[in-house]
mmCIF file of C-alpha atoms and ligand atoms in Angstrom:
data_model
loop_
_atom_site.group_PDB
_atom_site.id
_atom_site.type_symbol
_atom_site.label_atom_id
_atom_site.label_comp_id
_atom_site.label_asym_id
_atom_site.label_seq_id
_atom_site.Cartn_x
_atom_site.Cartn_y
_atom_site.Cartn_z
ATOM 1 C CA UNK A 203 11.000 8.184 -13.696
ATOM 2 C CA UNK A 204 10.514 11.821 -12.877
ATOM 3 C CA UNK A 205 8.315 13.893 -15.120
ATOM 4 C CA UNK A 206 7.420 16.679 -12.785
ATOM 5 C CA UNK A 207 7.810 20.335 -13.723
ATOM 6 C CA UNK A 208 7.958 21.737 -10.193
ATOM 7 C CA UNK A 209 7.795 25.363 -11.396
ATOM 8 C CA UNK A 210 4.688 24.601 -13.428
ATOM 9 C CA UNK A 211 3.087 22.796 -10.469
ATOM 10 C CA UNK A 212 3.932 25.652 -8.137
ATOM 11 C CA UNK A 213 2.183 28.148 -10.370
ATOM 12 C CA UNK A 214 -0.742 25.736 -10.835
ATOM 13 C CA UNK A 215 -1.151 25.606 -7.059
ATOM 14 C CA UNK A 216 -1.134 29.411 -6.752
ATOM 15 C CA UNK A 217 -4.882 29.647 -7.342
ATOM 16 C CA UNK A 218 -7.520 27.600 -5.526
ATOM 17 C CA UNK A 219 -8.205 24.254 -7.180
ATOM 18 C CA UNK A 220 -10.646 21.389 -6.717
ATOM 19 C CA UNK A 221 -8.426 18.432 -5.874
ATOM 20 C CA UNK A 222 -9.077 14.742 -5.256
ATOM 21 C CA UNK A 223 -6.439 12.580 -3.543
ATOM 22 C CA UNK A 224 -6.654 8.797 -4.070
ATOM 23 C CA UNK A 225 -4.889 5.816 -2.422
ATOM 24 C CA UNK A 226 -4.962 2.245 -3.796
ATOM 25 C CA UNK A 227 -7.674 -0.256 -2.876
ATOM 26 C CA UNK A 228 -7.211 -1.867 0.556
ATOM 27 C CA UNK A 229 -4.996 1.072 1.538
ATOM 28 C CA UNK A 230 -2.116 0.427 3.910
ATOM 29 C CA UNK A 231 -0.171 2.798 6.173
ATOM 30 C CA UNK A 232 1.843 4.197 3.275
ATOM 31 C CA UNK A 233 -1.231 4.883 1.140
ATOM 32 C CA UNK A 234 -3.276 6.478 3.943
ATOM 33 C CA UNK A 235 -0.270 8.369 5.355
ATOM 34 C CA UNK A 236 0.675 9.889 1.999
ATOM 35 C CA UNK A 237 -2.921 10.862 1.158
ATOM 36 C CA UNK A 238 -3.567 12.521 4.520
ATOM 37 C CA UNK A 239 -0.269 14.424 4.276
ATOM 38 C CA UNK A 240 -0.888 15.726 0.734
ATOM 39 C CA UNK A 241 -4.516 16.557 1.530
ATOM 40 C CA UNK A 242 -3.572 18.547 4.656
ATOM 41 C CA UNK A 243 -0.864 20.512 2.828
ATOM 42 C CA UNK A 244 -3.260 21.329 -0.023
ATOM 43 C CA UNK A 245 -6.032 22.415 2.358
ATOM 44 C CA UNK A 246 -3.579 24.672 4.194
ATOM 45 C CA UNK A 247 -2.864 26.366 0.841
ATOM 46 C CA UNK A 248 -6.577 27.084 0.388
ATOM 47 C CA UNK A 249 -7.461 24.330 -2.074
ATOM 48 C CA UNK A 250 -10.711 22.374 -1.955
ATOM 49 C CA UNK A 251 -9.071 19.012 -1.476
ATOM 50 C CA UNK A 252 -10.544 15.706 -0.351
ATOM 51 C CA UNK A 253 -9.482 12.064 -0.127
ATOM 52 C CA UNK A 254 -11.502 9.324 -1.824
ATOM 53 C CA UNK A 255 -10.448 5.789 -0.891
ATOM 54 C CA UNK A 256 -11.707 2.944 -3.126
ATOM 55 C CA UNK A 257 -12.778 0.989 -0.021
ATOM 56 C CA UNK A 258 -12.503 1.078 3.753
ATOM 57 C CA UNK A 259 -9.142 0.979 5.540
ATOM 58 C CA UNK A 260 -7.938 -0.845 8.669
ATOM 59 C CA UNK A 261 -8.954 0.242 12.189
ATOM 60 C CA UNK A 262 -5.320 0.580 13.296
ATOM 61 C CA UNK A 263 -4.891 3.455 10.832
ATOM 62 C CA UNK A 264 -8.108 5.327 11.681
ATOM 63 C CA UNK A 265 -6.320 7.686 14.101
ATOM 64 C CA UNK A 266 -4.416 9.252 11.164
ATOM 65 C CA UNK A 267 -7.726 10.497 9.752
ATOM 66 C CA UNK A 268 -8.612 12.035 13.097
ATOM 67 C CA UNK A 269 -11.435 14.153 11.704
ATOM 68 C CA UNK A 270 -12.973 11.267 9.779
ATOM 69 C CA UNK A 271 -12.613 13.096 6.464
ATOM 70 C CA UNK A 272 -11.729 10.214 4.141
ATOM 71 C CA UNK A 273 -14.630 9.361 1.825
ATOM 72 C CA UNK A 274 -15.150 5.744 0.738
ATOM 73 C CA UNK A 275 -15.978 5.252 -2.947
ATOM 74 C CA UNK A 276 -17.754 1.930 -2.352
ATOM 75 C CA UNK A 277 -20.260 3.614 -0.007
ATOM 76 C CA UNK A 278 -21.184 6.475 -2.312
ATOM 77 C CA UNK A 279 -19.955 5.999 -5.893
ATOM 78 C CA UNK A 280 -22.225 8.632 -7.493
ATOM 79 C CA UNK A 281 -21.123 11.589 -5.398
ATOM 80 C CA UNK A 282 -17.489 10.400 -5.620
ATOM 81 C CA UNK A 283 -17.783 10.258 -9.421
ATOM 82 C CA UNK A 284 -19.016 13.876 -9.361
ATOM 83 C CA UNK A 285 -15.987 14.955 -7.327
ATOM 84 C CA UNK A 286 -13.690 13.082 -9.720
ATOM 85 C CA UNK A 287 -15.223 14.531 -12.873
ATOM 86 C CA UNK A 288 -15.268 18.092 -11.481
ATOM 87 C CA UNK A 289 -11.700 18.005 -10.135
ATOM 88 C CA UNK A 290 -8.951 20.201 -11.580
ATOM 89 C CA UNK A 291 -6.223 17.971 -10.163
ATOM 90 C CA UNK A 292 -6.125 14.332 -9.049
ATOM 91 C CA UNK A 293 -3.290 12.947 -6.932
ATOM 92 C CA UNK A 294 -2.861 9.153 -7.197
ATOM 93 C CA UNK A 295 -0.628 7.985 -4.362
ATOM 94 C CA UNK A 296 1.131 4.672 -3.676
ATOM 95 C CA UNK A 297 -0.072 2.991 -6.891
ATOM 96 C CA UNK A 298 0.749 3.329 -10.582
ATOM 97 C CA UNK A 299 -1.967 1.458 -12.435
ATOM 98 C CA UNK A 300 -5.622 2.525 -12.542
ATOM 99 C CA UNK A 301 -6.602 -1.142 -12.139
ATOM 100 C CA UNK A 302 -5.452 -0.756 -8.501
ATOM 101 C CA UNK A 303 -8.463 1.441 -7.637
ATOM 102 C CA UNK A 304 -11.224 -0.821 -8.983
ATOM 103 C CA UNK A 305 -14.280 0.694 -10.677
ATOM 104 C CA UNK A 306 -13.047 4.222 -9.853
ATOM 105 C CA UNK A 307 -10.229 3.770 -12.372
ATOM 106 C CA UNK A 308 -12.382 4.423 -15.449
ATOM 107 C CA UNK A 309 -13.774 7.652 -13.976
ATOM 108 C CA UNK A 310 -10.316 8.899 -13.042
ATOM 109 C CA UNK A 311 -9.119 8.145 -16.563
ATOM 110 C CA UNK A 312 -12.041 10.042 -18.123
ATOM 111 C CA UNK A 313 -11.795 13.050 -15.778
ATOM 112 C CA UNK A 314 -10.480 16.259 -17.364
ATOM 113 C CA UNK A 315 -8.299 16.792 -14.263
ATOM 114 C CA UNK A 316 -4.520 16.740 -14.573
ATOM 115 C CA UNK A 317 -3.252 13.675 -12.747
ATOM 116 C CA UNK A 318 -0.221 13.504 -10.495
ATOM 117 C CA UNK A 319 1.336 10.138 -9.652
ATOM 118 C CA UNK A 320 3.683 9.736 -6.698
ATOM 119 C CA UNK A 321 4.644 6.094 -6.316
ATOM 120 C CA UNK A 322 7.440 3.574 -5.758
ATOM 121 C CA UNK A 323 6.090 0.394 -7.417
ATOM 122 C CA UNK A 324 7.460 -1.288 -10.549
ATOM 123 C CA UNK A 325 6.172 -0.606 -14.101
ATOM 124 C CA UNK A 326 4.219 2.680 -13.920
ATOM 125 C CA UNK A 327 1.376 3.263 -16.392
ATOM 126 C CA UNK A 328 1.292 6.556 -18.258
ATOM 127 C CA UNK A 329 -2.078 8.035 -17.200
ATOM 128 C CA UNK A 330 -0.546 10.955 -15.270
ATOM 129 C CA UNK A 331 0.659 14.331 -16.551
ATOM 130 C CA UNK A 332 3.036 14.712 -13.617
ATOM 131 C CA UNK A 333 4.938 11.577 -12.623
ATOM 132 C CA UNK A 334 7.256 11.065 -9.672
ATOM 133 C CA UNK A 335 7.959 7.334 -9.765
ATOM 134 C CA UNK A 336 11.022 5.796 -8.113
ATOM 135 C CA UNK A 337 11.302 2.093 -7.311
ATOM 136 C CA UNK A 338 14.327 2.784 -5.130
ATOM 137 C CA UNK A 339 12.302 4.755 -2.611
ATOM 138 C CA UNK A 340 11.406 3.166 0.724
ATOM 139 C CA UNK A 341 7.836 4.404 0.598
ATOM 140 C CA UNK A 342 5.457 6.829 -1.035
ATOM 141 C CA UNK A 343 5.456 8.762 2.256
ATOM 142 C CA UNK A 344 9.183 9.394 1.931
ATOM 143 C CA UNK A 345 8.565 10.608 -1.642
ATOM 144 C CA UNK A 346 5.736 12.876 -0.465
ATOM 145 C CA UNK A 347 8.178 14.454 1.991
ATOM 146 C CA UNK A 348 10.649 15.077 -0.877
ATOM 147 C CA UNK A 349 7.791 16.418 -3.012
ATOM 148 C CA UNK A 350 6.667 18.843 -0.276
ATOM 149 C CA UNK A 351 10.277 19.859 0.165
ATOM 150 C CA UNK A 352 10.737 20.486 -3.603
ATOM 151 C CA UNK A 353 7.675 22.731 -3.515
ATOM 152 C CA UNK A 354 9.334 24.650 -0.607
ATOM 153 C CA UNK A 355 6.368 23.795 1.595
ATOM 154 C CA UNK A 356 8.013 22.042 4.570
ATOM 155 C CA UNK A 357 6.811 24.895 6.783
ATOM 156 C CA UNK A 358 3.291 23.528 6.162
ATOM 157 C CA UNK A 359 4.134 20.217 7.885
ATOM 158 C CA UNK A 360 2.068 20.037 11.080
ATOM 159 C CA UNK A 361 2.422 17.278 13.669
ATOM 160 C CA UNK A 362 -0.574 15.535 12.036
ATOM 161 C CA UNK A 363 1.197 15.524 8.664
ATOM 162 C CA UNK A 364 4.511 14.483 10.236
ATOM 163 C CA UNK A 365 2.794 11.590 12.045
ATOM 164 C CA UNK A 366 1.000 10.465 8.874
ATOM 165 C CA UNK A 367 4.266 10.424 6.889
ATOM 166 C CA UNK A 368 6.163 8.731 9.714
ATOM 167 C CA UNK A 369 3.544 5.965 9.782
ATOM 168 C CA UNK A 370 3.869 5.218 6.068
ATOM 169 C CA UNK A 371 7.661 5.142 6.180
ATOM 170 C CA UNK A 372 7.620 2.946 9.285
ATOM 171 C CA UNK A 373 5.121 0.423 7.889
ATOM 172 C CA UNK A 374 6.578 0.226 4.353
ATOM 173 C CA UNK A 375 10.139 -0.267 5.640
ATOM 174 C CA UNK A 376 9.089 -2.953 8.165
ATOM 175 C CA UNK A 377 10.124 -0.523 10.923
ATOM 176 C CA UNK A 378 13.242 0.737 9.132
ATOM 177 C CA UNK A 379 14.756 -2.660 8.312
ATOM 178 C CA UNK A 380 14.000 -3.345 4.611
ATOM 179 C CA UNK A 381 16.838 -2.822 2.088
ATOM 180 C CA UNK A 382 15.536 0.506 0.719
ATOM 181 C CA UNK A 383 15.818 2.176 4.125
ATOM 182 C CA UNK A 384 18.611 4.675 3.427
ATOM 183 C CA UNK A 385 20.374 7.431 5.307
ATOM 184 C CA UNK A 386 18.045 9.822 3.455
ATOM 185 C CA UNK A 387 15.047 7.890 4.806
ATOM 186 C CA UNK A 388 16.441 8.405 8.306
ATOM 187 C CA UNK A 389 17.049 12.111 7.585
ATOM 188 C CA UNK A 390 13.409 12.457 6.586
ATOM 189 C CA UNK A 391 12.362 10.631 9.777
ATOM 190 C CA UNK A 392 14.544 13.010 11.774
ATOM 191 C CA UNK A 393 12.791 16.019 10.180
ATOM 192 C CA UNK A 394 9.386 14.451 10.873
ATOM 193 C CA UNK A 395 10.262 13.931 14.532
ATOM 194 C CA UNK A 396 11.281 17.596 14.721
ATOM 195 C CA UNK A 397 7.869 18.477 13.260
ATOM 196 C CA UNK A 398 6.079 16.536 16.006
ATOM 197 C CA UNK A 399 5.906 12.857 14.985
ATOM 198 C CA UNK A 400 6.227 10.675 18.088
ATOM 199 C CA UNK A 401 7.730 7.338 17.018
ATOM 200 C CA UNK A 402 6.937 5.524 20.245
ATOM 201 C CA UNK A 403 3.316 6.614 20.200
ATOM 202 C CA UNK A 404 2.902 5.745 16.515
ATOM 203 C CA UNK A 405 4.412 2.279 17.100
ATOM 204 C CA UNK A 406 1.907 1.631 19.871
ATOM 205 C CA UNK A 407 -1.015 2.853 17.787
ATOM 206 C CA UNK A 408 -0.083 0.733 14.780
ATOM 207 C CA UNK A 409 1.431 -2.413 16.249
ATOM 208 C CA UNK A 410 0.037 -2.747 19.772
ATOM 209 C CA UNK A 411 -3.599 -2.358 18.950
ATOM 210 C CA UNK A 412 -4.464 -6.000 18.221
ATOM 211 C CA UNK A 413 -7.765 -7.613 19.074
ATOM 212 C CA UNK A 414 -7.573 -10.990 20.821
ATOM 213 C CA UNK A 415 -9.302 -12.478 17.755
ATOM 214 C CA UNK A 416 -6.467 -11.287 15.532
ATOM 215 C CA UNK A 417 -3.889 -13.031 17.714
ATOM 216 C CA UNK A 418 -5.936 -16.245 17.632
ATOM 217 C CA UNK A 419 -6.190 -15.951 13.843
ATOM 218 C CA UNK A 420 -2.404 -15.558 13.668
ATOM 219 C CA UNK A 421 -1.982 -18.587 15.880
ATOM 220 C CA UNK A 422 -4.242 -20.572 13.537
ATOM 221 C CA UNK A 423 -2.296 -19.430 10.455
ATOM 222 C CA UNK A 424 1.045 -20.221 12.084
ATOM 223 C CA UNK A 425 0.069 -23.680 13.213
ATOM 224 C CA UNK A 426 -1.008 -24.595 9.680
ATOM 225 C CA UNK A 427 2.015 -23.085 7.965
ATOM 226 C CA UNK A 428 3.532 -25.249 5.230
ATOM 227 C CA UNK A 429 7.308 -25.309 4.764
ATOM 228 C CA UNK A 430 8.676 -26.489 1.454
ATOM 229 C CA UNK A 431 12.337 -27.058 2.310
ATOM 230 C CA UNK A 432 13.407 -27.942 -1.220
ATOM 231 C CA UNK A 433 12.216 -24.577 -2.565
ATOM 232 C CA UNK A 434 12.999 -22.531 0.557
ATOM 233 C CA UNK A 435 9.367 -21.510 0.677
ATOM 234 C CA UNK A 436 6.866 -21.069 3.519
ATOM 235 C CA UNK A 437 3.183 -20.347 3.075
ATOM 236 C CA UNK A 438 0.034 -19.895 5.120
ATOM 237 C CA UNK A 439 -3.639 -19.871 4.195
ATOM 238 C CA UNK A 440 -6.885 -18.753 5.757
ATOM 239 C CA UNK A 441 -10.333 -19.773 4.568
ATOM 240 C CA UNK A 442 -13.381 -17.554 4.991
ATOM 241 C CA UNK A 443 -14.573 -19.991 7.681
ATOM 242 C CA UNK A 444 -11.332 -19.408 9.648
ATOM 243 C CA UNK A 445 -11.698 -15.632 9.241
ATOM 244 C CA UNK A 446 -15.307 -15.670 10.431
ATOM 245 C CA UNK A 447 -14.447 -17.842 13.430
ATOM 246 C CA UNK A 448 -12.002 -15.212 14.720
ATOM 247 C CA UNK A 449 -14.184 -12.228 13.833
ATOM 248 C CA UNK A 450 -11.820 -11.006 11.098
ATOM 249 C CA UNK A 451 -11.640 -7.243 10.457
ATOM 250 C CA UNK A 452 -9.870 -5.489 7.579
ATOM 251 C CA UNK A 453 -6.157 -5.260 8.282
ATOM 252 C CA UNK A 454 -6.076 -8.160 10.770
ATOM 253 C CA UNK A 455 -3.843 -10.289 8.528
ATOM 254 C CA UNK A 456 -1.359 -7.502 7.777
ATOM 255 C CA UNK A 457 2.165 -8.704 8.533
ATOM 256 C CA UNK A 458 1.248 -12.409 8.881
ATOM 257 C CA UNK A 459 3.209 -13.296 5.731
ATOM 258 C CA UNK A 460 6.436 -12.012 7.299
ATOM 259 C CA UNK A 461 6.460 -14.842 9.853
ATOM 260 C CA UNK A 462 7.160 -17.321 7.055
ATOM 261 C CA UNK A 463 10.079 -15.218 5.902
ATOM 262 C CA UNK A 464 11.501 -15.041 9.428
ATOM 263 C CA UNK A 465 12.287 -18.768 9.401
ATOM 264 C CA UNK A 466 15.962 -19.539 8.876
ATOM 265 C CA UNK A 467 16.651 -20.572 5.281
ATOM 266 C CA UNK A 468 13.286 -19.395 3.914
ATOM 267 C CA UNK A 469 13.616 -17.107 0.869
ATOM 268 C CA UNK A 470 10.012 -16.968 -0.298
ATOM 269 C CA UNK A 471 6.830 -16.605 1.743
ATOM 270 C CA UNK A 472 3.179 -16.358 0.786
ATOM 271 C CA UNK A 473 -0.226 -16.101 2.398
ATOM 272 C CA UNK A 474 -3.517 -17.031 0.708
ATOM 273 C CA UNK A 475 -6.667 -15.459 2.101
ATOM 274 C CA UNK A 476 -10.135 -16.375 0.928
ATOM 275 C CA UNK A 477 -12.592 -13.520 0.324
ATOM 276 C CA UNK A 478 -16.090 -14.894 -0.199
ATOM 277 C CA UNK A 479 -17.627 -11.490 -0.958
ATOM 278 C CA UNK A 480 -15.179 -10.645 -3.749
ATOM 279 C CA UNK A 481 -15.000 -14.317 -4.775
ATOM 280 C CA UNK A 482 -11.211 -14.225 -4.876
ATOM 281 C CA UNK A 483 -8.207 -15.545 -3.024
ATOM 282 C CA UNK A 484 -6.083 -12.511 -2.073
ATOM 283 C CA UNK A 485 -2.402 -13.355 -1.981
ATOM 284 C CA UNK A 486 0.637 -11.627 -0.474
ATOM 285 C CA UNK A 487 4.170 -12.569 -1.489
ATOM 286 C CA UNK A 488 7.422 -11.677 0.242
ATOM 287 C CA UNK A 489 10.997 -12.666 -0.539
ATOM 288 C CA UNK A 490 14.548 -12.183 0.625
ATOM 289 C CA UNK A 491 17.379 -11.532 -1.811
ATOM 290 C CA UNK A 492 17.077 -11.788 -5.571
ATOM 291 C CA UNK A 493 13.836 -13.744 -5.948
ATOM 292 C CA UNK A 494 11.512 -11.251 -7.684
ATOM 293 C CA UNK A 495 7.985 -11.587 -6.287
ATOM 294 C CA UNK A 496 6.737 -8.660 -8.393
ATOM 295 C CA UNK A 497 7.394 -10.719 -11.508
ATOM 296 C CA UNK A 498 6.175 -13.935 -9.911
ATOM 297 C CA UNK A 499 2.870 -12.278 -9.013
ATOM 298 C CA UNK A 500 2.527 -10.418 -12.306
ATOM 299 C CA UNK A 501 3.118 -13.586 -14.345
ATOM 300 C CA UNK A 502 1.033 -16.008 -12.293
ATOM 301 C CA UNK A 503 -1.448 -14.243 -10.034
ATOM 302 C CA UNK A 504 -2.670 -11.029 -11.729
ATOM 303 C CA UNK A 505 -0.657 -8.831 -9.409
ATOM 304 C CA UNK A 506 2.523 -6.885 -8.892
ATOM 305 C CA UNK A 507 4.320 -4.679 -6.400
ATOM 306 C CA UNK A 508 7.997 -4.595 -5.521
ATOM 307 C CA UNK A 509 10.872 -7.054 -5.959
ATOM 308 C CA UNK A 510 10.615 -8.313 -2.360
ATOM 309 C CA UNK A 511 6.952 -7.540 -1.572
ATOM 310 C CA UNK A 512 4.031 -8.014 -3.906
ATOM 311 C CA UNK A 513 0.387 -9.004 -3.977
ATOM 312 C CA UNK A 514 -2.041 -10.600 -6.354
ATOM 313 C CA UNK A 515 -5.227 -12.642 -6.509
ATOM 314 C CA UNK A 516 -6.747 -15.798 -7.912
ATOM 315 C CA UNK A 517 -10.317 -16.574 -8.944
ATOM 316 C CA UNK A 518 -9.871 -20.294 -8.354
ATOM 317 C CA UNK A 519 -10.744 -22.038 -5.077
ATOM 318 C CA UNK A 520 -8.352 -21.816 -2.126
ATOM 319 C CA UNK A 521 -7.339 -25.435 -2.683
ATOM 320 C CA UNK A 522 -6.716 -25.003 -6.413
ATOM 321 C CA UNK A 523 -4.841 -21.732 -5.890
ATOM 322 C CA UNK A 524 -2.478 -23.383 -3.426
ATOM 323 C CA UNK A 525 -2.068 -26.356 -5.769
ATOM 324 C CA UNK A 526 -1.179 -23.996 -8.622
ATOM 325 C CA UNK A 527 1.345 -22.261 -6.342
ATOM 326 C CA UNK A 528 2.916 -25.570 -5.276
ATOM 327 C CA UNK A 529 3.178 -26.667 -8.911
ATOM 328 C CA UNK A 530 4.875 -23.411 -9.909
ATOM 329 C CA UNK A 531 7.705 -23.674 -7.373
ATOM 330 C CA UNK A 532 9.846 -26.224 -9.278
ATOM 331 C CA UNK A 533 9.923 -23.762 -12.225
ATOM 332 C CA UNK A 534 11.688 -21.256 -9.958
ATOM 333 C CA UNK A 535 14.025 -23.716 -8.286
ATOM 334 C CA UNK A 536 17.190 -22.064 -9.601
ATOM 335 C CA UNK A 537 16.232 -18.524 -8.493
ATOM 336 C CA UNK A 538 15.049 -19.813 -5.118
ATOM 337 C CA UNK A 539 18.204 -21.765 -4.380
ATOM 338 C CA UNK A 540 20.641 -18.973 -5.226
HETATM 339 P P1 5GP B 126 0.412 -6.624 0.388
HETATM 340 O O1 5GP B 126 0.876 -8.018 0.205
HETATM 341 O O2 5GP B 126 0.923 -6.019 1.659
HETATM 342 O O3 5GP B 126 -1.064 -6.442 0.173
HETATM 343 O O4 5GP B 126 1.090 -5.789 -0.788
HETATM 344 C C1 5GP B 126 2.468 -5.823 -1.020
HETATM 345 C C2 5GP B 126 2.799 -4.852 -2.119
HETATM 346 O O5 5GP B 126 2.227 -5.286 -3.348
HETATM 347 C C3 5GP B 126 2.226 -3.453 -1.874
HETATM 348 O O6 5GP B 126 3.155 -2.517 -2.311
HETATM 349 C C4 5GP B 126 0.969 -3.424 -2.706
HETATM 350 O O7 5GP B 126 0.681 -2.141 -3.138
HETATM 351 C C5 5GP B 126 1.287 -4.373 -3.853
HETATM 352 N N1 5GP B 126 0.091 -5.137 -4.230
HETATM 353 C C6 5GP B 126 -0.733 -5.833 -3.419
HETATM 354 N N2 5GP B 126 -1.728 -6.421 -4.106
HETATM 355 C C7 5GP B 126 -1.548 -6.092 -5.400
HETATM 356 C C8 5GP B 126 -2.260 -6.397 -6.615
HETATM 357 O O8 5GP B 126 -3.265 -7.085 -6.623
HETATM 358 N N3 5GP B 126 -1.740 -5.847 -7.759
HETATM 359 C C9 5GP B 126 -0.616 -5.078 -7.772
HETATM 360 N N4 5GP B 126 -0.173 -4.591 -8.939
HETATM 361 N N5 5GP B 126 0.069 -4.777 -6.651
HETATM 362 C C10 5GP B 126 -0.378 -5.274 -5.480
HETATM 363 MN MN1 MN B 127 3.979 1.901 -0.465
#
């Protein structure tokens, strides 16, 4: 869905505006990359723009925000609420439902600001005046490149912006291998390299920055992986005790779920991660082929996402959540065996 009057936006951006840029909770490379890129372009045009993230983001992405400008809502909700209510424009990037930003959602909804959504997830809500939503896009970062290009602002792309966008495209496409990686995606990457993104360096920063604890945590998750041959499913789980033992930090479990999917014959993979503070089990789902994990998560675990990558959560115990998952599989036997 595209509901974006570019001419109108262009003239809106001609005078200085107060702008807030927001990624989803637990932001990933695509969310942080797209926010930093939009924020930098807007600042270069003379706007008073800032990024408010619902909560903190992983260490391996901190280099993108090299001047430590991203504000965390959780740490200072009152001043963030002021920024949100005084904003003229709010960009919501890499999500399409205000429930994805936690308690901030209500304040964004109430703000008089015009909202702009750029996103590639299924089933967008209609809170935004300007909507650029396309489930066939590899990443929000790719869409942000197209958006900048439509506004005739590619000359504003610095090497910082190019690197931020490259990161989001790289992480959301699983390093350019997921089905939505198109020739256009590669064209965008080519332009970003010309603007100063260094793919080798970004790969090292994102993927070769593991703590030893993270590798031990992965080893623990792998050795306890459960394979359900009948339903072509593999899943892993980590309790809070496991996480504490290996000194877990935000982002450490990113990518773990893909190991299940890498096993020959497996079509559906999941990881269940206990979070004692939030009193939830956070779940990631991945699939290959036609099995729709967006729907699976939406219908059973309060979540959503894409057809082959989605997330959700459960308020039951780790044991009961896994039991519920196991009991659901026979219902999907047909889809899983196709
Ligand atoms: P991940 O498993 O990497 O956290 O997320 C996979 C995809 O699903 C991402 O695109 C993410 O934005 C989306 N996602 C993750 N958790 C949730 C959730 O709780 N609700 C919804 N609607 N989407 C989610
Ligand atoms: Mn994304």
